Tab-separated table of N, CA and C in Angstrom:
chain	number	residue	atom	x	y	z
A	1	UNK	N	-32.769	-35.413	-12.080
A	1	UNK	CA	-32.736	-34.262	-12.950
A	1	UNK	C	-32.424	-32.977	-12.178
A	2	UNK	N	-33.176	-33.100	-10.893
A	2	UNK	CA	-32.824	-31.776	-10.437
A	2	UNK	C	-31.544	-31.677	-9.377
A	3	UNK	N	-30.495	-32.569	-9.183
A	3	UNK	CA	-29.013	-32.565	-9.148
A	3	UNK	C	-28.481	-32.147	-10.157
A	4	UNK	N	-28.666	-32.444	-11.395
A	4	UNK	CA	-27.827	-32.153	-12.395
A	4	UNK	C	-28.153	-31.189	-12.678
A	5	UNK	N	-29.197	-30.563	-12.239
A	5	UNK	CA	-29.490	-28.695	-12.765
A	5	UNK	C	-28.617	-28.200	-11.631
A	6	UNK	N	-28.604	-28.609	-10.573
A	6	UNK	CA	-28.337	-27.687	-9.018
A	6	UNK	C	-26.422	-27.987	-9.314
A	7	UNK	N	-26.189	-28.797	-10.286
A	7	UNK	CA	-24.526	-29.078	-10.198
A	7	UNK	C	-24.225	-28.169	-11.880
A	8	UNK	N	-24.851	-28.031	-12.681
A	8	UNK	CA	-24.610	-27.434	-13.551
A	8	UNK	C	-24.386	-25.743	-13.324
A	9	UNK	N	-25.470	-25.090	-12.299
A	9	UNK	CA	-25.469	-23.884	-12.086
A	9	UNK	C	-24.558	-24.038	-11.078
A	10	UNK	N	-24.029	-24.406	-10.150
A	10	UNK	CA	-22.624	-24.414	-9.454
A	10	UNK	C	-21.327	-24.692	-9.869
A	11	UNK	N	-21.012	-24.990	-10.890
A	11	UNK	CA	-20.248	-25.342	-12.263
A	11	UNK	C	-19.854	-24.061	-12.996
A	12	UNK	N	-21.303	-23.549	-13.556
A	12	UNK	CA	-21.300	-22.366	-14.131
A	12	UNK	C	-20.793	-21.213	-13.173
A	13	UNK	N	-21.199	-20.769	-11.800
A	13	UNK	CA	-21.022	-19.883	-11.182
A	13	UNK	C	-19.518	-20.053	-10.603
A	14	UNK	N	-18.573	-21.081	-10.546
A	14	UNK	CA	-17.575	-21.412	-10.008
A	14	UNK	C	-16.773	-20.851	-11.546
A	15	UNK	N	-17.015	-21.300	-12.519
A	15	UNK	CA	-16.106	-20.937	-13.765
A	15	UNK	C	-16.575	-19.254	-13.764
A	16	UNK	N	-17.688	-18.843	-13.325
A	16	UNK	CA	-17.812	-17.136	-13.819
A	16	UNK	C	-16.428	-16.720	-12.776
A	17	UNK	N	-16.721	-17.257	-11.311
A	17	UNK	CA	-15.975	-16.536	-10.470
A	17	UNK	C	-14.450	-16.652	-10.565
A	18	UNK	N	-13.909	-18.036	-11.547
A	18	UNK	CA	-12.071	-17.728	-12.137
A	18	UNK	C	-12.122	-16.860	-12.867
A	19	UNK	N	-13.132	-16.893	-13.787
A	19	UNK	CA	-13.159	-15.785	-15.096
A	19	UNK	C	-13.020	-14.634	-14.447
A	20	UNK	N	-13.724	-14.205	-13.792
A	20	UNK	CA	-13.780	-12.730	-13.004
A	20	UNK	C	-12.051	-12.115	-12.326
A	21	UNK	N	-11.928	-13.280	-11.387
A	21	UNK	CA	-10.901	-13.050	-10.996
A	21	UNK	C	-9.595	-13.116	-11.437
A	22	UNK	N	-9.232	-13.963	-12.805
A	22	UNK	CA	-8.133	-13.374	-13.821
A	22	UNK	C	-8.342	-11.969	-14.388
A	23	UNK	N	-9.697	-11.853	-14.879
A	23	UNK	CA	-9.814	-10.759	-15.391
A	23	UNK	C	-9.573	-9.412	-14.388
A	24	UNK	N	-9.881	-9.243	-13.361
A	24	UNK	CA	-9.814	-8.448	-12.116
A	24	UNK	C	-8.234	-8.070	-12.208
A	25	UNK	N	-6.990	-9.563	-12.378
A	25	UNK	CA	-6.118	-8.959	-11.886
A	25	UNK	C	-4.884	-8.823	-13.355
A	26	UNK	N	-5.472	-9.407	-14.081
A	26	UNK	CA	-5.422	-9.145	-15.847
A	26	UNK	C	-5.291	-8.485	-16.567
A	27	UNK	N	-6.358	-7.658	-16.249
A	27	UNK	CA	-6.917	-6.266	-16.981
A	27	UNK	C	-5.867	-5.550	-17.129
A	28	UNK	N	-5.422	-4.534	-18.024
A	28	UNK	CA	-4.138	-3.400	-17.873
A	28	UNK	C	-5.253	-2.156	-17.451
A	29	UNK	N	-4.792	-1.312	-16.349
A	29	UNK	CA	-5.738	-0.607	-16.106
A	29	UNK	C	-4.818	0.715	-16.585
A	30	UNK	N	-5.398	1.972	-16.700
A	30	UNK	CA	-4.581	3.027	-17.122
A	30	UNK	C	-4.284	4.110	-15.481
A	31	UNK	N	-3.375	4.974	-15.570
A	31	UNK	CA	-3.120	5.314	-14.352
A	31	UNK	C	-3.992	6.416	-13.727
A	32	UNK	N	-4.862	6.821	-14.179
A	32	UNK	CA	-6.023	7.801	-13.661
A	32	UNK	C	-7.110	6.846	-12.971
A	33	UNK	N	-6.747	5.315	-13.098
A	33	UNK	CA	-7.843	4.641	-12.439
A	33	UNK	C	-6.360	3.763	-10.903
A	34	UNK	N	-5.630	3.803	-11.031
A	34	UNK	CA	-4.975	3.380	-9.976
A	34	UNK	C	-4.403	4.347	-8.843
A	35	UNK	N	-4.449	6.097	-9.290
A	35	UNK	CA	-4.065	6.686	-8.055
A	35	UNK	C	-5.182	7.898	-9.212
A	36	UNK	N	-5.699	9.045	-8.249
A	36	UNK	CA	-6.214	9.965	-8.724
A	36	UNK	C	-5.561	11.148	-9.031
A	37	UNK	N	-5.264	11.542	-10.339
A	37	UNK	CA	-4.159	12.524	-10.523
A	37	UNK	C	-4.621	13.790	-11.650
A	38	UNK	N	-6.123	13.967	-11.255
A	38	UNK	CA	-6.842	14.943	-11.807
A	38	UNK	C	-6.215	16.220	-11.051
A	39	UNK	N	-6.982	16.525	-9.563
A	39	UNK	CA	-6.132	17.599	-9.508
A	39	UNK	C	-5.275	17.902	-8.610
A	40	UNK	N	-4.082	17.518	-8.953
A	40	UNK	CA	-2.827	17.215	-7.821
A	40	UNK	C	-2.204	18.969	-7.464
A	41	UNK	N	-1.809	19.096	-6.541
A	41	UNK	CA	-1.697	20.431	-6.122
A	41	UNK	C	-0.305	20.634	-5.788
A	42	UNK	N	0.552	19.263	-4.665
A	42	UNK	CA	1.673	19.545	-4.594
A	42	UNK	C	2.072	17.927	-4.281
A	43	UNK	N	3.866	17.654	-5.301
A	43	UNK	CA	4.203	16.301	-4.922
A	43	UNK	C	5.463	16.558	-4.149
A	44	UNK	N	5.489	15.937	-3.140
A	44	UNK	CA	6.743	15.749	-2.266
A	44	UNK	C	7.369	15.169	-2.515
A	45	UNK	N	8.973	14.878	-2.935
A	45	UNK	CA	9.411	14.032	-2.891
A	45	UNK	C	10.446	13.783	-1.529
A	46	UNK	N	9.936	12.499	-0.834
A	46	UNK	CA	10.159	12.075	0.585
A	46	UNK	C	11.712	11.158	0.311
A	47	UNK	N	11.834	9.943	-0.409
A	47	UNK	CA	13.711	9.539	-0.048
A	47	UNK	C	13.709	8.747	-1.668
A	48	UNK	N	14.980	8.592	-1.570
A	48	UNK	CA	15.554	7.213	-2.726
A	48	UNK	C	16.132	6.609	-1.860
A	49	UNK	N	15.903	5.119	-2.119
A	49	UNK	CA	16.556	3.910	-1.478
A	49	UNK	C	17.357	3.134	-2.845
A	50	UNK	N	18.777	3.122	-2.140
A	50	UNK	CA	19.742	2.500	-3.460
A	50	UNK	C	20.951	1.488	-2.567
A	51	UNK	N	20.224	0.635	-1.722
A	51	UNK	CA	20.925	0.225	-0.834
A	51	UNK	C	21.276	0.339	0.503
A	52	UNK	N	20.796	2.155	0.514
A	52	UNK	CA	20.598	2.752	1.674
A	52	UNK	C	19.934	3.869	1.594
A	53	UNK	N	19.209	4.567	2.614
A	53	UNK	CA	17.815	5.512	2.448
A	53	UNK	C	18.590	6.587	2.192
A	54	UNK	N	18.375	7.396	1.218
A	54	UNK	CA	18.325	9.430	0.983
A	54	UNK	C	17.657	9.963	0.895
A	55	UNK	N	17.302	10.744	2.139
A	55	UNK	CA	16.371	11.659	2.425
A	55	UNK	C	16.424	13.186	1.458
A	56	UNK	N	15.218	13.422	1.047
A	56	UNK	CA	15.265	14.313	0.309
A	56	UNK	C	14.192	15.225	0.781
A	57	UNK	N	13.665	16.876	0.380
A	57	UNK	CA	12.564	17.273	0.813
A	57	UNK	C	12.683	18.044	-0.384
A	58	UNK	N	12.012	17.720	-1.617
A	58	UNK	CA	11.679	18.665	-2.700
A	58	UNK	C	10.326	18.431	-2.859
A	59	UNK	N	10.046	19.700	-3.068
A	59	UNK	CA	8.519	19.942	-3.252
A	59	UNK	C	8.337	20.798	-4.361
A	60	UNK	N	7.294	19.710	-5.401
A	60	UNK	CA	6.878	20.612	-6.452
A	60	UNK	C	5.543	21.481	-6.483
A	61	UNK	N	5.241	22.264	-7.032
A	61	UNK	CA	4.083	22.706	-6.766
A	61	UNK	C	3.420	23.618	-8.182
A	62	UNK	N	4.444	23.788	-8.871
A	62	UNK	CA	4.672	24.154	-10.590
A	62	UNK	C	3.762	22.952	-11.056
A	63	UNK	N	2.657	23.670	-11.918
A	63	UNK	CA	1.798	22.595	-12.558
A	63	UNK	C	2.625	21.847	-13.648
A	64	UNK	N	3.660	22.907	-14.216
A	64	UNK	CA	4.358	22.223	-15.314
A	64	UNK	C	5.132	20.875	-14.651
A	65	UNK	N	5.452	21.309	-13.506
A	65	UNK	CA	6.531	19.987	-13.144
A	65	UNK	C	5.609	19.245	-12.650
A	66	UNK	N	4.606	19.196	-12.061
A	66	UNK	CA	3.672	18.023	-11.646
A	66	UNK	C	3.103	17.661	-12.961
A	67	UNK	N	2.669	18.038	-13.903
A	67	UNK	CA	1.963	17.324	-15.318
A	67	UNK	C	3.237	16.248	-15.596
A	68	UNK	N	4.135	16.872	-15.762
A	68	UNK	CA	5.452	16.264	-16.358
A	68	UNK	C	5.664	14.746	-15.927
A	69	UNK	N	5.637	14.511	-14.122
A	69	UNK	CA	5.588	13.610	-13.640
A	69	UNK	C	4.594	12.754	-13.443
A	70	UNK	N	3.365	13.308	-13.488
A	70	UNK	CA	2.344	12.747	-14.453
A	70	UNK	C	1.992	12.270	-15.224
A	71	UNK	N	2.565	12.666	-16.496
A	71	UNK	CA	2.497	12.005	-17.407
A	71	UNK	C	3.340	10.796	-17.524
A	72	UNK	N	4.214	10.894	-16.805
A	72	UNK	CA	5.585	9.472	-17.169
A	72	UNK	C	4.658	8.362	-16.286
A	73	UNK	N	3.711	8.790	-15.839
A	73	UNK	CA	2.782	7.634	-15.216
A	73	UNK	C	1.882	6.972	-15.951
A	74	UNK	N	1.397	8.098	-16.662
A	74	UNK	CA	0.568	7.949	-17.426
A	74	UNK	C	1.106	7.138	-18.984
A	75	UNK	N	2.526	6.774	-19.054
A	75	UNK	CA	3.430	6.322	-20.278
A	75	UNK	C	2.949	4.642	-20.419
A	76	UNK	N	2.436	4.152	-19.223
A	76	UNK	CA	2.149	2.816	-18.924
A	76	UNK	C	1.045	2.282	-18.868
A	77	UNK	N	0.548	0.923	-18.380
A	77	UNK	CA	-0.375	0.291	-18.065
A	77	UNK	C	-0.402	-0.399	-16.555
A	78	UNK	N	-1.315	-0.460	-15.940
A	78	UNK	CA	-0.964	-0.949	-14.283
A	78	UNK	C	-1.956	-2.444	-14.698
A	79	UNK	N	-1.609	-3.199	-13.492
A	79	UNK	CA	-1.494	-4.662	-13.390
A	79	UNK	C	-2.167	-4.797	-12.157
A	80	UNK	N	-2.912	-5.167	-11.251
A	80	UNK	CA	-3.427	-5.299	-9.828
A	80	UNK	C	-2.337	-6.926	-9.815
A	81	UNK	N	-2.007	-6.625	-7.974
A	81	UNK	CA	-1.366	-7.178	-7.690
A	81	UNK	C	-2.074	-8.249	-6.153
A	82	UNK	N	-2.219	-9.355	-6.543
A	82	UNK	CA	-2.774	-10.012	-5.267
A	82	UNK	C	-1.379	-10.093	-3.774
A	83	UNK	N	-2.434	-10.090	-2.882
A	83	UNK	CA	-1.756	-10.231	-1.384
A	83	UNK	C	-1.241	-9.078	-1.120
A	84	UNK	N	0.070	-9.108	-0.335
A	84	UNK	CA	0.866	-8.057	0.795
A	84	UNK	C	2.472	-8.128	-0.123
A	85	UNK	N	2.860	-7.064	-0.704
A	85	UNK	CA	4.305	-7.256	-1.213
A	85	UNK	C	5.084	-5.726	-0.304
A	86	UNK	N	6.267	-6.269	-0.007
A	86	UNK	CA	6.819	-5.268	0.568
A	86	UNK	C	7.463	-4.586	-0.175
A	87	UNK	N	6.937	-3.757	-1.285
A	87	UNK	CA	8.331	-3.305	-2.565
A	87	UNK	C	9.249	-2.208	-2.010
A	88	UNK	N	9.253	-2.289	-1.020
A	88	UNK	CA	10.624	-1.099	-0.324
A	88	UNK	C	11.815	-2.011	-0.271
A	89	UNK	N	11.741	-3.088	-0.318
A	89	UNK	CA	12.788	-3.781	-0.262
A	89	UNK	C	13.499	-4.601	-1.318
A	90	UNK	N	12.635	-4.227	-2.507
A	90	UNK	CA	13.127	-4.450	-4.075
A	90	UNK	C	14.070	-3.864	-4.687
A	91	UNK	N	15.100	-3.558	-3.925
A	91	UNK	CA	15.973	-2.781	-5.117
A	91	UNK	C	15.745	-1.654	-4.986
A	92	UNK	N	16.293	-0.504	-5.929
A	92	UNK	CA	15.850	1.086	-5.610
A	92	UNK	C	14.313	1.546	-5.527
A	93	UNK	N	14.075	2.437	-4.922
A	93	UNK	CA	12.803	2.377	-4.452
A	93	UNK	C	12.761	4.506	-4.866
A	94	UNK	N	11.900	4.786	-5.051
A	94	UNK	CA	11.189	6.443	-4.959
A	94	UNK	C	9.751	6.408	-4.108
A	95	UNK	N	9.742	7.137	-3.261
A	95	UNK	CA	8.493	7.482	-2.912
A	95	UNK	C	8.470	8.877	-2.660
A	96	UNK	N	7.319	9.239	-2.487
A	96	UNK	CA	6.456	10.547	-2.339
A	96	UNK	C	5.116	10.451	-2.107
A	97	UNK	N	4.908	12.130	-1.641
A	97	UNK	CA	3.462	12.192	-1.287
A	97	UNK	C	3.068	13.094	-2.343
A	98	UNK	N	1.602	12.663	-2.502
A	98	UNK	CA	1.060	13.115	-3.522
A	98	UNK	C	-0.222	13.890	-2.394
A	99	UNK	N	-0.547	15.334	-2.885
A	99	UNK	CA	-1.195	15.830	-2.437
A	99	UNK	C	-2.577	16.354	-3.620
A	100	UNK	N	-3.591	15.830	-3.305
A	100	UNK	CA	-4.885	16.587	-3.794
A	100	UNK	C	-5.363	17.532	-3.556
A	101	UNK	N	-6.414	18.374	-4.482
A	101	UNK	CA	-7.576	18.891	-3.869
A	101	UNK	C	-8.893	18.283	-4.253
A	102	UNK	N	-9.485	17.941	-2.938
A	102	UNK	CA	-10.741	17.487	-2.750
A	102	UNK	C	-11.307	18.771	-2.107
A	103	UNK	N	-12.173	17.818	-0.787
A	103	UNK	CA	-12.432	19.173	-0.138
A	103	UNK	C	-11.647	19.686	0.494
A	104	UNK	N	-10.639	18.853	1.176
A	104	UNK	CA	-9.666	19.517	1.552
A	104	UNK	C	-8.367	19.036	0.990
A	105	UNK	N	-6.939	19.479	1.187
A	105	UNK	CA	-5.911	18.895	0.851
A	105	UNK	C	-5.881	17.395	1.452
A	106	UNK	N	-5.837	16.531	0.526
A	106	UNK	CA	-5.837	15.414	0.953
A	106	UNK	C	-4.374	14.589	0.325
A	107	UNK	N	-4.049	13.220	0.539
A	107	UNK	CA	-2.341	13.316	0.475
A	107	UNK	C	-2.550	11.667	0.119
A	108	UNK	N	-1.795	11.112	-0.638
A	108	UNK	CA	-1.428	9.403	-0.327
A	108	UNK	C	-0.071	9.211	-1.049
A	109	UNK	N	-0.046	8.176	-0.241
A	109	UNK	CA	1.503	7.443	-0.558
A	109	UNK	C	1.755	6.951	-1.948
A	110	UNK	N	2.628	7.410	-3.036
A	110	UNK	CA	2.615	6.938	-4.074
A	110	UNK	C	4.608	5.786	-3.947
A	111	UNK	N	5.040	5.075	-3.863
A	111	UNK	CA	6.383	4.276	-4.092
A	111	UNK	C	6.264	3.278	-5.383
A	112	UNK	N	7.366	3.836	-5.937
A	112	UNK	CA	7.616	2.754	-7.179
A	112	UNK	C	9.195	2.519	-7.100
A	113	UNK	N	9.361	1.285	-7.353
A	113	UNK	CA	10.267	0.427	-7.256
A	113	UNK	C	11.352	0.170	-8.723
A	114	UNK	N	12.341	-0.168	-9.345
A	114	UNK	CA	13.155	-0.465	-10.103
A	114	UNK	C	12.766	-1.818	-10.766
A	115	UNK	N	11.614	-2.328	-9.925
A	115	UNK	CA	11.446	-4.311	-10.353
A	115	UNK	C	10.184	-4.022	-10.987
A	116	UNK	N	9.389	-2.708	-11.486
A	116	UNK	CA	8.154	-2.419	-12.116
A	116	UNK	C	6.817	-2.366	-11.035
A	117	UNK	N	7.106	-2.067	-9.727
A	117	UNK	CA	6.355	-2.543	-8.590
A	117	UNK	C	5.522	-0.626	-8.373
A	118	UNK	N	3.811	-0.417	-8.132
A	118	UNK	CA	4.094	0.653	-7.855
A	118	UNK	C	2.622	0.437	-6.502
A	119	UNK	N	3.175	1.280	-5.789
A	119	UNK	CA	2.566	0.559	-4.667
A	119	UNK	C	1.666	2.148	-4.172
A	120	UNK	N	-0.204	2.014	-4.247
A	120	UNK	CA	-0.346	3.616	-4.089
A	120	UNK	C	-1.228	3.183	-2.683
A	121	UNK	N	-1.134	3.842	-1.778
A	121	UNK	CA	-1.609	3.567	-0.636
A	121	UNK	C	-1.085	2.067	-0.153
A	122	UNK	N	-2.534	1.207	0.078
A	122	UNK	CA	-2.328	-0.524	0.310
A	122	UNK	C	-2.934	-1.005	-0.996
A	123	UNK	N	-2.630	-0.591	-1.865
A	123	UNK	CA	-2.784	-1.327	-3.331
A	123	UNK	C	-1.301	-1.233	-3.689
A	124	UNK	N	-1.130	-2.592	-4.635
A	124	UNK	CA	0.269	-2.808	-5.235
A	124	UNK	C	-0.025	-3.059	-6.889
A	125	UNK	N	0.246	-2.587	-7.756
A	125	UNK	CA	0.442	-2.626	-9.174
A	125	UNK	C	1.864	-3.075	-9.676
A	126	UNK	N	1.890	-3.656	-10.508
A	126	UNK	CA	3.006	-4.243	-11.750
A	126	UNK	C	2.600	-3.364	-12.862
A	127	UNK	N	4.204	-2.245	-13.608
A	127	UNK	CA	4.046	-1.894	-14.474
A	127	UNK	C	4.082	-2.435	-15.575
A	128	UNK	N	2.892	-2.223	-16.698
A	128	UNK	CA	2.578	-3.750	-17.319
A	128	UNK	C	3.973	-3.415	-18.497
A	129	UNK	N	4.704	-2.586	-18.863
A	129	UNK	CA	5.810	-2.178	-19.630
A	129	UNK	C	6.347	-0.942	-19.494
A	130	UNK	N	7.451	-0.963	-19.920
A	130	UNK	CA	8.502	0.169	-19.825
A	130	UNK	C	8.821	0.523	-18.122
A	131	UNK	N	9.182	-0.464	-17.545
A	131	UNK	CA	9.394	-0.275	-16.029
A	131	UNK	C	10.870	0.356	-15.697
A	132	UNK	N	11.632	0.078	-16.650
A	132	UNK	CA	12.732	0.455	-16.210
A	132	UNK	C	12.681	2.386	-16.966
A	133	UNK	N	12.345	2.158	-17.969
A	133	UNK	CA	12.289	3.891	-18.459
A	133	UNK	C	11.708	4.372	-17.587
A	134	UNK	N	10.187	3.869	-17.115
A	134	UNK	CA	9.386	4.981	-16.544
A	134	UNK	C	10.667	5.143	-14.882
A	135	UNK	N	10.995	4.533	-14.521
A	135	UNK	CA	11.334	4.677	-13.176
A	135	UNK	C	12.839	5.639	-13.642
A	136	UNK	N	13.551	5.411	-14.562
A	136	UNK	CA	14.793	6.052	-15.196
A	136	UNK	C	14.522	7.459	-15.068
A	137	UNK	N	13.144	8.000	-15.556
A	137	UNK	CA	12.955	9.619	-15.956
A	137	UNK	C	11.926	9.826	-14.709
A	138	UNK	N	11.783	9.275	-13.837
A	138	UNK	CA	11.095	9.747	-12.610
A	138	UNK	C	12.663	10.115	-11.704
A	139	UNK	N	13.507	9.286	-11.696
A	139	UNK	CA	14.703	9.243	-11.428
A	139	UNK	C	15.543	10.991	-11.728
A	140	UNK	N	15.286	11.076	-12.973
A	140	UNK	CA	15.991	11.908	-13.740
A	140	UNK	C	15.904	13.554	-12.747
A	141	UNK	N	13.970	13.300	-12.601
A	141	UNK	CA	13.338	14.639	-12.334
A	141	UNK	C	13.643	14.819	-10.475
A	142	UNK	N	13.752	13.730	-9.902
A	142	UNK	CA	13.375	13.843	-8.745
A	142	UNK	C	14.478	13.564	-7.766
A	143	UNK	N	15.785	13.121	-8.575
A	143	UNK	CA	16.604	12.405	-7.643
A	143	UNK	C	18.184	13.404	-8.372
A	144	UNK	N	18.047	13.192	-9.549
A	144	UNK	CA	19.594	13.560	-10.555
A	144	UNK	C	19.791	15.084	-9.918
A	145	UNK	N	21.253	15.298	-9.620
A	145	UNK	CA	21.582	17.046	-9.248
A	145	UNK	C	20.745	17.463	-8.176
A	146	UNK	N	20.270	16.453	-7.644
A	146	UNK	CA	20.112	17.061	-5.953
A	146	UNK	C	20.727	16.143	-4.437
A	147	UNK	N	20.753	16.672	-3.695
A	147	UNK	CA	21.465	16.863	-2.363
A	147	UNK	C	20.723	15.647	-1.460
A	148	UNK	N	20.935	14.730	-0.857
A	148	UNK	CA	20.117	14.327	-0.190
A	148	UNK	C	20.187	15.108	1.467
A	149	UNK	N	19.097	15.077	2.081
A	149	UNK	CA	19.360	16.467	3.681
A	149	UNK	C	20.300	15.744	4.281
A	150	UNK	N	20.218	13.703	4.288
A	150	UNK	CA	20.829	13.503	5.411
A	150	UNK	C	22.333	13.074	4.882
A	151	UNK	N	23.497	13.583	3.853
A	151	UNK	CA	24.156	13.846	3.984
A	151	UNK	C	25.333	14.833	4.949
């Protein structure tokens, strides 16, 4: 009797811990819980990769233009992504730095990819829809009618 209790509760705790862990990477999370974008102060935008790197140095610092780009983040749902993915090498790529205020100016790596990939620090997310719009009008704001330096 008391095997079959000690194999039932190891049974049970083995099925909580799949349950958990689909759900963990399952869940659609919203984007105020995958990068912190309460109070962003200034976004850099650092290159576009379209086969080959373009260096860019625009810096916003206009709340209107940081909400703006904000919000097209906020248009989606994020996905947690298991392991190590290299999404710089997916196809066109945007990155930038995103700068806070905490206590002090603090900064992290935000890159999103053309394949729905958005990668904030060493966390990787799948945009759970509209991957190609959202990346189209991030595109629009950050890349369209400007210069790259290393032309």
């Amino acid at each position: 009797m008391k095997k079959s209790k000690k194999s039932l509760w190891i049974g049970l705790i083995v099925i909580i811990l799949i349950a958990s862990t689909i759900t963990y990477y399952k869940i659609p999370l919203k984007a105020n819980t995958v990068f912190h974008n309460g109070e962003i102060k200034i976004i850099d935008f650092g290159f576009y990769v379209n086969g080959k790197m373009n260096n860019y140095n625009v810096r916003f610092k206009n709340t209107k233009e940081i909400n703006q780009i904000v919000n097209i983040f906020n248009n989606t749902r994020y996905t947690r992504i298991p392991g190590n993915r290299n999404i710089r090498n997916d196809g066109k790529l945007l990155s930038m730095y995103v700068f806070v205020k905490e206590k002090n100016l603090e900064f992290y790596i935000l890159d999103i990819n053309d394949q729905g990939y958005l990668k904030v620090g060493k966390n990787i997310y799948k945009l759970a829809d509209k991957h190609s719009q959202i990346f189209n009008e991030l595109y629009e704001i950050l890349v369209a009618n400007r210069k790259p330096i290393n032309e």
